[in-house]
Amino acid sequence: MNLFVSVLKGFKRRKANLLFPVLGVALGVMLVVLVSSVGAVGKAAVSKEISSLGLGGLMISAEDGGFLGGGELECIRNTPMLDKATPIIYTYSQVQCANDQSDCILWGIDDYSDDIMNISVFYGRQITKSDLIAHKNVCLVDASYAKKTHGRENIIGKTVSLSINAEDIEFTIVGVTDSGKSLVKNIVSDYIPCLVYVPYTVLRVVGGEDQFSAIAANVKESVDFNRAETAVVNKLYEYGTQNSSYKIENMFNYTQTIDRILDIITLVLSGIAAISLVVSGMSVMTVMLFSVGERTHEIGIKKAIGASFFDILFEFLLESVIITVIGCLLGTAIGTTLSFVLCKAFSLYPIFDSRMIVICITVTALFGLLFGIYPATRAARLNPAVALRQK
């Protein structure tokens, strides 16, 4: 305890000399915390975008460009390991509204699609079961298209003309989706100008699409995706024949792959940022060596009145560790504050990698110990008679 008090008193006398090594350590730690936080937030944002595209379960389709029918849909829905399943019919089309004609992708969906594909309705409502049964000419358009054609997002009740099988058919807009704010939608907006959702039964009747392009399904919680995939294959073979060929894409594997890539990128960037910790550790060693030269007479007095080799050694090691820990705590506080401010500025939910922060603090303290060994040993080995003659 007396050693600790002595170190703190020494800091008070030399606070100007200690400012730069503390700030150096703080800068290095701040960069590591900031990069790890950005990586965690980016990973969460990408996962959310992937989920918004319906890539959270299984996508079942027929091999060689074939189609699936109502029998396969019921078969998949009756698979115990699956939660919900929805048919997907999609085709390229043209949409005309308020003197604007644009290319679009026309999606035929049902009342389960929101739970599986995460179609977020901004205004209005989703496609309902009554729409499916009555084959109603209703649709959902994305908010960006609504704003483009009418200058506002809420255009519930307006009509659009969709080209289906070379025939222009009018549909009433009952919902506006929030897909216009999607990161993925913004990236591919040049290739997919507009998304329009209609009841799949309308496409089957009007468009002559008696079969589905694919079937999307959600796996129940706590169920292994690979086991669910095997169960679906077995169920489909029970329904059809052994000669039937189905393609099942496990979208969870794609998500895991992207997560691993993001983890590697974050780790590499954190490693680059950690180089600054090594540089700051060397600055701590330089300051401690300067401190030894500056306090030679003081060290001589301490040895003359009975201070041992280890007393001097531990004092300088403690000083080095305290400098790095103070810098580390300061850098962590600044890094987390900056991450929080940046996330709020970009309307993102702040996420902090607590494991990385703990590792950073531990490694920094070890650096303080490591880079303090040489100055501390040099101070402890000073000859008291020689040290006392220096002023």
Short mmCIF file of C-alpha atoms in Angstrom, two decimals:
data_model
loop_
_atom_site.label_atom_id
_atom_site.label_comp_id
_atom_site.label_asym_id
_atom_site.label_seq_id
_atom_site.Cartn_x
_atom_site.Cartn_y
_atom_site.Cartn_z
CA MET A 1 0.00 0.00 0.00
CA ASN A 2 2.86 2.38 0.85
CA LEU A 3 4.41 1.54 -2.52
CA PHE A 4 1.16 2.42 -4.30
CA VAL A 5 0.89 5.76 -2.45
CA SER A 6 4.51 6.54 -3.30
CA VAL A 7 3.85 5.85 -7.00
CA LEU A 8 0.79 8.14 -7.03
CA LYS A 9 2.79 10.95 -5.38
CA GLY A 10 5.46 10.51 -8.04
CA PHE A 11 2.79 10.82 -10.75
CA LYS A 12 1.60 14.09 -9.24
CA ARG A 13 5.12 15.55 -9.46
CA ARG A 14 5.69 14.36 -13.04
CA LYS A 15 2.17 14.60 -14.52
CA ALA A 16 3.34 16.67 -17.52
CA ASN A 17 5.80 13.93 -18.55
CA LEU A 18 3.18 11.20 -18.18
CA LEU A 19 0.50 12.90 -20.31
CA PHE A 20 1.83 11.74 -23.70
CA PRO A 21 2.31 8.03 -22.90
CA VAL A 22 -1.16 7.91 -21.32
CA LEU A 23 -2.67 9.55 -24.41
CA GLY A 24 -0.70 7.19 -26.67
CA VAL A 25 -2.10 4.13 -24.91
CA ALA A 26 -5.60 5.69 -24.88
CA LEU A 27 -5.44 6.27 -28.65
CA GLY A 28 -4.44 2.67 -29.36
CA VAL A 29 -7.16 1.23 -27.13
CA MET A 30 -9.75 3.63 -28.55
CA LEU A 31 -9.00 2.39 -32.09
CA VAL A 32 -9.32 -1.26 -31.06
CA VAL A 33 -12.63 -0.64 -29.23
CA LEU A 34 -13.97 1.45 -32.12
CA VAL A 35 -13.05 -1.12 -34.78
CA SER A 36 -14.48 -4.05 -32.77
CA SER A 37 -17.69 -2.11 -32.15
CA VAL A 38 -18.02 -1.15 -35.82
CA GLY A 39 -17.50 -4.82 -36.73
CA ALA A 40 -20.18 -5.98 -34.30
CA VAL A 41 -22.65 -3.33 -35.46
CA GLY A 42 -21.90 -4.09 -39.12
CA LYS A 43 -22.39 -7.80 -38.53
CA ALA A 44 -25.75 -7.19 -36.86
CA ALA A 45 -26.84 -4.79 -39.64
CA VAL A 46 -25.91 -7.25 -42.41
CA SER A 47 -27.64 -10.11 -40.58
CA LYS A 48 -30.76 -7.98 -40.30
CA GLU A 49 -30.66 -7.15 -44.02
CA ILE A 50 -30.20 -10.82 -44.90
CA SER A 51 -33.11 -11.71 -42.65
CA SER A 52 -35.23 -9.04 -44.35
CA LEU A 53 -34.74 -10.91 -47.63
CA GLY A 54 -36.12 -14.08 -46.13
CA LEU A 55 -32.76 -15.82 -45.88
CA GLY A 56 -33.41 -17.18 -42.42
CA GLY A 57 -34.72 -20.63 -43.28
CA LEU A 58 -34.98 -23.11 -46.15
CA MET A 59 -35.68 -22.40 -49.81
CA ILE A 60 -37.10 -25.43 -51.64
CA SER A 61 -37.26 -25.61 -55.43
CA ALA A 62 -37.29 -28.24 -58.16
CA GLU A 63 -34.08 -29.19 -59.93
CA ASP A 64 -33.45 -28.22 -63.57
CA GLY A 65 -35.75 -25.22 -63.52
CA GLY A 66 -38.87 -27.23 -62.68
CA PHE A 67 -41.83 -26.11 -60.58
CA LEU A 68 -43.54 -27.14 -57.35
CA GLY A 69 -47.25 -27.59 -56.89
CA GLY A 70 -49.86 -27.37 -54.16
CA GLY A 71 -49.17 -30.95 -53.09
CA GLU A 72 -45.53 -30.17 -52.31
CA LEU A 73 -46.63 -27.05 -50.41
CA GLU A 74 -48.96 -29.00 -48.13
CA CYS A 75 -46.34 -31.72 -47.73
CA ILE A 76 -43.75 -29.17 -46.60
CA ARG A 77 -46.24 -27.45 -44.29
CA ASN A 78 -46.90 -30.81 -42.62
CA THR A 79 -43.21 -31.38 -41.86
CA PRO A 80 -43.00 -31.34 -38.01
CA MET A 81 -39.66 -29.52 -37.82
CA LEU A 82 -40.89 -26.55 -39.84
CA ASP A 83 -42.83 -23.62 -38.44
CA LYS A 84 -44.39 -22.05 -41.54
CA ALA A 85 -44.05 -22.35 -45.30
CA THR A 86 -45.10 -19.99 -48.06
CA PRO A 87 -45.21 -20.39 -51.86
CA ILE A 88 -43.21 -18.02 -54.01
CA ILE A 89 -44.06 -17.07 -57.57
CA TYR A 90 -41.98 -14.35 -59.14
CA THR A 91 -41.68 -12.92 -62.61
CA TYR A 92 -40.32 -9.82 -64.28
CA SER A 93 -42.99 -7.35 -65.26
CA GLN A 94 -43.76 -3.69 -65.82
CA VAL A 95 -45.72 -1.41 -63.51
CA GLN A 96 -47.40 1.82 -64.55
CA CYS A 97 -48.66 4.43 -62.13
CA ALA A 98 -49.23 8.20 -62.43
CA ASN A 99 -47.69 8.38 -65.92
CA ASP A 100 -44.58 6.51 -64.75
CA GLN A 101 -43.68 3.16 -66.26
CA SER A 102 -40.97 1.08 -64.62
CA ASP A 103 -39.58 -2.43 -64.66
CA CYS A 104 -40.41 -4.46 -61.59
CA ILE A 105 -40.21 -7.87 -60.03
CA LEU A 106 -43.67 -9.22 -59.37
CA TRP A 107 -43.92 -11.48 -56.32
CA GLY A 108 -46.86 -13.77 -55.72
CA ILE A 109 -47.16 -14.25 -51.95
CA ASP A 110 -49.65 -15.50 -49.37
CA ASP A 111 -50.68 -14.48 -45.85
CA TYR A 112 -47.69 -16.31 -44.29
CA SER A 113 -45.10 -14.44 -46.33
CA ASP A 114 -44.65 -11.64 -43.79
CA ASP A 115 -43.48 -14.12 -41.13
CA ILE A 116 -40.97 -15.75 -43.47
CA MET A 117 -39.77 -13.00 -45.81
CA ASN A 118 -40.09 -10.15 -43.27
CA ILE A 119 -42.11 -7.88 -45.53
CA SER A 120 -42.48 -4.81 -43.33
CA VAL A 121 -45.60 -2.80 -44.13
CA PHE A 122 -45.09 0.93 -43.71
CA TYR A 123 -48.67 1.94 -44.51
CA GLY A 124 -51.83 -0.10 -45.03
CA ARG A 125 -52.00 -3.87 -44.59
CA GLN A 126 -50.58 -7.19 -45.69
CA ILE A 127 -52.08 -9.65 -48.15
CA THR A 128 -54.84 -11.52 -46.30
CA LYS A 129 -56.42 -14.93 -46.61
CA SER A 130 -59.61 -13.39 -48.04
CA ASP A 131 -57.51 -11.73 -50.77
CA LEU A 132 -56.14 -15.15 -51.67
CA ILE A 133 -59.51 -16.90 -51.69
CA ALA A 134 -61.28 -14.16 -53.70
CA HIS A 135 -58.32 -13.65 -56.08
CA LYS A 136 -58.49 -9.92 -55.42
CA ASN A 137 -56.47 -7.57 -57.58
CA VAL A 138 -54.67 -5.93 -54.67
CA CYS A 139 -50.96 -5.30 -54.26
CA LEU A 140 -48.19 -3.90 -52.09
CA VAL A 141 -45.53 -1.57 -53.48
CA ASP A 142 -42.33 -0.35 -51.88
CA ALA A 143 -42.05 3.12 -50.37
CA SER A 144 -39.37 4.31 -52.80
CA TYR A 145 -41.64 3.65 -55.79
CA ALA A 146 -44.55 5.40 -54.04
CA LYS A 147 -42.43 8.47 -53.43
CA LYS A 148 -41.14 8.41 -57.00
CA THR A 149 -44.62 8.35 -58.55
CA HIS A 150 -46.62 10.52 -56.11
CA GLY A 151 -44.04 12.45 -54.10
CA ARG A 152 -45.14 10.76 -50.87
CA GLU A 153 -44.99 7.30 -49.35
CA ASN A 154 -48.62 6.81 -48.32
CA ILE A 155 -50.52 6.04 -51.56
CA ILE A 156 -53.04 3.57 -50.14
CA GLY A 157 -56.07 3.31 -52.45
CA LYS A 158 -54.21 4.33 -55.61
CA THR A 159 -54.18 1.97 -58.58
CA VAL A 160 -51.31 0.58 -60.65
CA SER A 161 -51.32 -1.25 -63.95
CA LEU A 162 -49.28 -4.46 -64.05
CA SER A 163 -48.31 -6.26 -67.22
CA ILE A 164 -49.07 -9.98 -66.80
CA ASN A 165 -48.93 -12.33 -69.79
CA ALA A 166 -48.85 -9.31 -72.16
CA GLU A 167 -52.08 -8.04 -70.57
CA ASP A 168 -52.33 -4.83 -68.52
CA ILE A 169 -54.36 -5.40 -65.35
CA GLU A 170 -55.24 -2.82 -62.72
CA PHE A 171 -54.45 -3.51 -59.07
CA THR A 172 -55.41 -1.47 -56.00
CA ILE A 173 -52.59 -0.61 -53.60
CA VAL A 174 -53.48 -1.83 -50.09
CA GLY A 175 -50.02 -1.60 -48.54
CA VAL A 176 -46.72 0.24 -48.84
CA THR A 177 -43.67 -1.69 -47.68
CA ASP A 178 -40.65 -0.21 -45.95
CA SER A 179 -38.23 -1.90 -48.33
CA GLY A 180 -37.15 1.47 -49.68
CA LYS A 181 -35.01 1.91 -46.53
CA SER A 182 -33.36 -1.48 -46.86
CA LEU A 183 -29.59 -1.48 -47.35
CA VAL A 184 -29.79 -4.37 -49.80
CA LYS A 185 -32.64 -2.72 -51.70
CA ASN A 186 -30.57 0.46 -52.07
CA ILE A 187 -27.58 -1.51 -53.36
CA VAL A 188 -29.56 -3.38 -56.03
CA SER A 189 -31.94 -0.53 -56.88
CA ASP A 190 -30.35 -0.12 -60.33
CA TYR A 191 -31.16 -3.74 -61.14
CA ILE A 192 -34.45 -4.09 -59.25
CA PRO A 193 -36.15 -0.69 -59.57
CA CYS A 194 -39.39 -1.80 -57.94
CA LEU A 195 -40.85 -4.71 -55.97
CA VAL A 196 -44.58 -5.39 -56.22
CA TYR A 197 -46.33 -8.04 -54.12
CA VAL A 198 -49.68 -9.57 -55.17
CA PRO A 199 -51.71 -12.58 -53.97
CA TYR A 200 -50.12 -15.67 -55.50
CA THR A 201 -53.57 -16.99 -56.43
CA VAL A 202 -54.02 -14.02 -58.78
CA LEU A 203 -50.82 -14.90 -60.64
CA ARG A 204 -51.93 -18.50 -60.87
CA VAL A 205 -55.29 -17.52 -62.38
CA VAL A 206 -54.38 -14.47 -64.47
CA GLY A 207 -50.82 -15.39 -65.32
CA GLY A 208 -51.43 -19.06 -65.84
CA GLU A 209 -48.82 -19.93 -63.23
CA ASP A 210 -50.32 -23.11 -61.80
CA GLN A 211 -47.11 -23.99 -60.04
CA PHE A 212 -44.66 -22.27 -57.71
CA SER A 213 -41.16 -21.06 -58.48
CA ALA A 214 -40.08 -22.05 -54.95
CA ILE A 215 -41.33 -22.58 -51.41
CA ALA A 216 -39.76 -20.72 -48.47
CA ALA A 217 -39.98 -22.25 -45.00
CA ASN A 218 -39.01 -21.26 -41.47
CA VAL A 219 -37.39 -23.82 -39.18
CA LYS A 220 -38.74 -24.09 -35.64
CA GLU A 221 -36.64 -22.69 -32.82
CA SER A 222 -34.04 -25.04 -31.29
CA VAL A 223 -34.27 -27.32 -34.35
CA ASP A 224 -31.04 -28.03 -36.24
CA PHE A 225 -31.20 -26.70 -39.80
CA ASN A 226 -29.46 -29.75 -41.30
CA ARG A 227 -31.91 -32.13 -39.61
CA ALA A 228 -34.82 -30.01 -40.83
CA GLU A 229 -33.41 -30.12 -44.36
CA THR A 230 -33.18 -33.92 -44.24
CA ALA A 231 -36.75 -34.15 -42.88
CA VAL A 232 -38.08 -32.02 -45.77
CA VAL A 233 -36.29 -34.17 -48.36
CA ASN A 234 -37.72 -37.38 -46.84
CA LYS A 235 -41.21 -35.88 -46.69
CA LEU A 236 -41.06 -34.78 -50.34
CA TYR A 237 -39.88 -38.21 -51.43
CA GLU A 238 -42.77 -39.78 -49.52
CA TYR A 239 -45.14 -37.48 -51.39
CA GLY A 240 -43.60 -37.89 -54.83
CA THR A 241 -41.40 -40.55 -56.31
CA GLN A 242 -37.80 -41.49 -55.74
CA ASN A 243 -37.06 -40.08 -59.18
CA SER A 244 -38.18 -36.61 -58.10
CA SER A 245 -35.31 -34.18 -57.73
CA TYR A 246 -35.52 -31.27 -55.30
CA LYS A 247 -33.08 -28.53 -54.49
CA ILE A 248 -33.05 -27.33 -50.86
CA GLU A 249 -30.92 -24.32 -49.99
CA ASN A 250 -30.07 -23.87 -46.34
CA MET A 251 -30.04 -20.07 -46.06
CA PHE A 252 -28.72 -20.29 -42.50
CA ASN A 253 -25.42 -21.61 -43.90
CA TYR A 254 -25.12 -18.53 -46.11
CA THR A 255 -25.72 -16.31 -43.10
CA GLN A 256 -23.05 -18.17 -41.11
CA THR A 257 -20.57 -17.80 -43.97
CA ILE A 258 -21.13 -14.04 -44.15
CA ASP A 259 -20.81 -13.81 -40.34
CA ARG A 260 -17.46 -15.64 -40.49
CA ILE A 261 -16.20 -13.30 -43.21
CA LEU A 262 -17.22 -10.27 -41.15
CA ASP A 263 -15.51 -11.77 -38.06
CA ILE A 264 -12.27 -12.21 -40.02
CA ILE A 265 -12.44 -8.64 -41.35
CA THR A 266 -13.06 -7.30 -37.84
CA LEU A 267 -10.20 -9.39 -36.43
CA VAL A 268 -7.77 -8.16 -39.11
CA LEU A 269 -8.76 -4.52 -38.59
CA SER A 270 -8.49 -4.93 -34.81
CA GLY A 271 -5.03 -6.45 -35.27
CA ILE A 272 -3.95 -3.46 -37.36
CA ALA A 273 -5.33 -1.10 -34.71
CA ALA A 274 -3.52 -3.12 -32.02
CA ILE A 275 -0.17 -2.25 -33.62
CA SER A 276 -0.64 1.21 -32.15
CA LEU A 277 -0.69 -0.45 -28.72
CA VAL A 278 2.82 -1.77 -29.33
CA VAL A 279 3.95 1.70 -30.39
CA SER A 280 2.36 3.25 -27.29
CA GLY A 281 4.02 0.55 -25.13
CA MET A 282 7.40 1.59 -26.51
CA SER A 283 6.59 5.21 -25.66
CA VAL A 284 5.84 4.11 -22.08
CA MET A 285 9.24 2.39 -21.94
CA THR A 286 10.94 5.54 -23.26
CA VAL A 287 9.26 7.70 -20.63
CA MET A 288 10.17 5.24 -17.89
CA LEU A 289 13.82 5.23 -19.01
CA PHE A 290 13.78 9.03 -18.95
CA SER A 291 12.24 8.84 -15.48
CA VAL A 292 15.09 6.58 -14.28
CA GLY A 293 17.68 9.10 -15.44
CA GLU A 294 15.73 11.97 -13.93
CA ARG A 295 15.28 10.23 -10.55
CA THR A 296 18.76 8.69 -10.18
CA HIS A 297 19.54 10.74 -7.06
CA GLU A 298 16.14 9.83 -5.55
CA ILE A 299 16.81 6.13 -6.20
CA GLY A 300 20.22 6.47 -4.53
CA ILE A 301 18.62 7.96 -1.40
CA LYS A 302 16.03 5.16 -1.24
CA LYS A 303 18.74 2.51 -1.52
CA ALA A 304 20.87 4.29 1.09
CA ILE A 305 18.04 4.13 3.64
CA GLY A 306 17.37 0.44 3.05
CA ALA A 307 15.32 -0.01 -0.16
CA SER A 308 16.11 -3.38 -1.72
CA PHE A 309 16.56 -4.36 -5.38
CA PHE A 310 13.00 -5.70 -5.53
CA ASP A 311 11.53 -2.58 -3.84
CA ILE A 312 12.86 -0.36 -6.64
CA LEU A 313 11.98 -2.96 -9.30
CA PHE A 314 8.35 -3.29 -8.16
CA GLU A 315 7.93 0.48 -7.84
CA PHE A 316 8.91 1.13 -11.45
CA LEU A 317 6.93 -1.87 -12.74
CA LEU A 318 3.87 -0.62 -10.86
CA GLU A 319 4.30 2.83 -12.38
CA SER A 320 4.45 1.35 -15.89
CA VAL A 321 1.34 -0.81 -15.35
CA ILE A 322 -0.65 2.07 -13.83
CA ILE A 323 0.21 4.34 -16.78
CA THR A 324 -1.04 1.75 -19.29
CA VAL A 325 -4.16 0.90 -17.26
CA ILE A 326 -5.12 4.60 -16.96
CA GLY A 327 -4.59 5.02 -20.71
CA CYS A 328 -6.56 1.85 -21.37
CA LEU A 329 -9.55 2.94 -19.28
CA LEU A 330 -9.48 6.38 -20.89
CA GLY A 331 -9.29 4.87 -24.39
CA THR A 332 -12.13 2.44 -23.62
CA ALA A 333 -14.34 5.29 -22.41
CA ILE A 334 -13.58 7.42 -25.48
CA GLY A 335 -13.99 4.48 -27.88
CA THR A 336 -17.36 3.39 -26.49
CA THR A 337 -18.61 6.99 -26.43
CA LEU A 338 -17.59 7.55 -30.06
CA SER A 339 -19.19 4.25 -31.10
CA PHE A 340 -22.42 5.20 -29.35
CA VAL A 341 -22.49 8.67 -30.96
CA LEU A 342 -21.75 7.30 -34.46
CA CYS A 343 -24.42 4.59 -34.14
CA LYS A 344 -27.01 7.15 -33.07
CA ALA A 345 -25.97 9.45 -35.94
CA PHE A 346 -26.61 6.65 -38.46
CA SER A 347 -29.72 5.30 -36.66
CA LEU A 348 -28.01 2.02 -35.74
CA TYR A 349 -28.27 0.07 -32.51
CA PRO A 350 -24.92 0.34 -30.67
CA ILE A 351 -23.23 -2.98 -29.91
CA PHE A 352 -20.03 -3.39 -27.91
CA ASP A 353 -17.83 -6.46 -28.03
CA SER A 354 -17.25 -6.93 -24.29
CA ARG A 355 -14.90 -9.86 -24.88
CA MET A 356 -12.67 -7.73 -27.12
CA ILE A 357 -12.68 -4.89 -24.56
CA VAL A 358 -11.62 -7.24 -21.74
CA ILE A 359 -8.88 -8.76 -23.93
CA CYS A 360 -7.71 -5.27 -24.89
CA ILE A 361 -7.47 -4.14 -21.25
CA THR A 362 -5.63 -7.34 -20.25
CA VAL A 363 -3.16 -7.18 -23.14
CA THR A 364 -2.49 -3.48 -22.52
CA ALA A 365 -1.72 -4.13 -18.84
CA LEU A 366 0.65 -6.94 -19.89
CA PHE A 367 2.30 -4.54 -22.35
CA GLY A 368 2.81 -2.09 -19.49
CA LEU A 369 4.45 -4.84 -17.46
CA LEU A 370 6.55 -6.05 -20.39
CA PHE A 371 7.81 -2.64 -21.52
CA GLY A 372 8.45 -1.62 -17.90
CA ILE A 373 10.79 -4.52 -17.13
CA TYR A 374 13.92 -2.99 -18.70
CA PRO A 375 13.58 0.50 -17.11
CA ALA A 376 12.66 -1.06 -13.75
CA THR A 377 15.64 -3.44 -13.86
CA ARG A 378 17.97 -0.59 -14.83
CA ALA A 379 16.71 1.50 -11.90
CA ALA A 380 17.01 -1.40 -9.42
CA ARG A 381 20.61 -2.10 -10.45
CA LEU A 382 21.86 1.45 -9.86
CA ASN A 383 24.81 1.68 -7.50
CA PRO A 384 23.64 3.81 -4.54
CA ALA A 385 27.03 5.53 -4.14
CA VAL A 386 27.10 6.53 -7.82
CA ALA A 387 23.41 7.50 -7.78
CA LEU A 388 23.81 9.79 -4.77
CA ARG A 389 26.53 11.80 -6.55
CA GLN A 390 24.14 12.67 -9.43
CA LYS A 391 21.81 15.65 -9.10
#
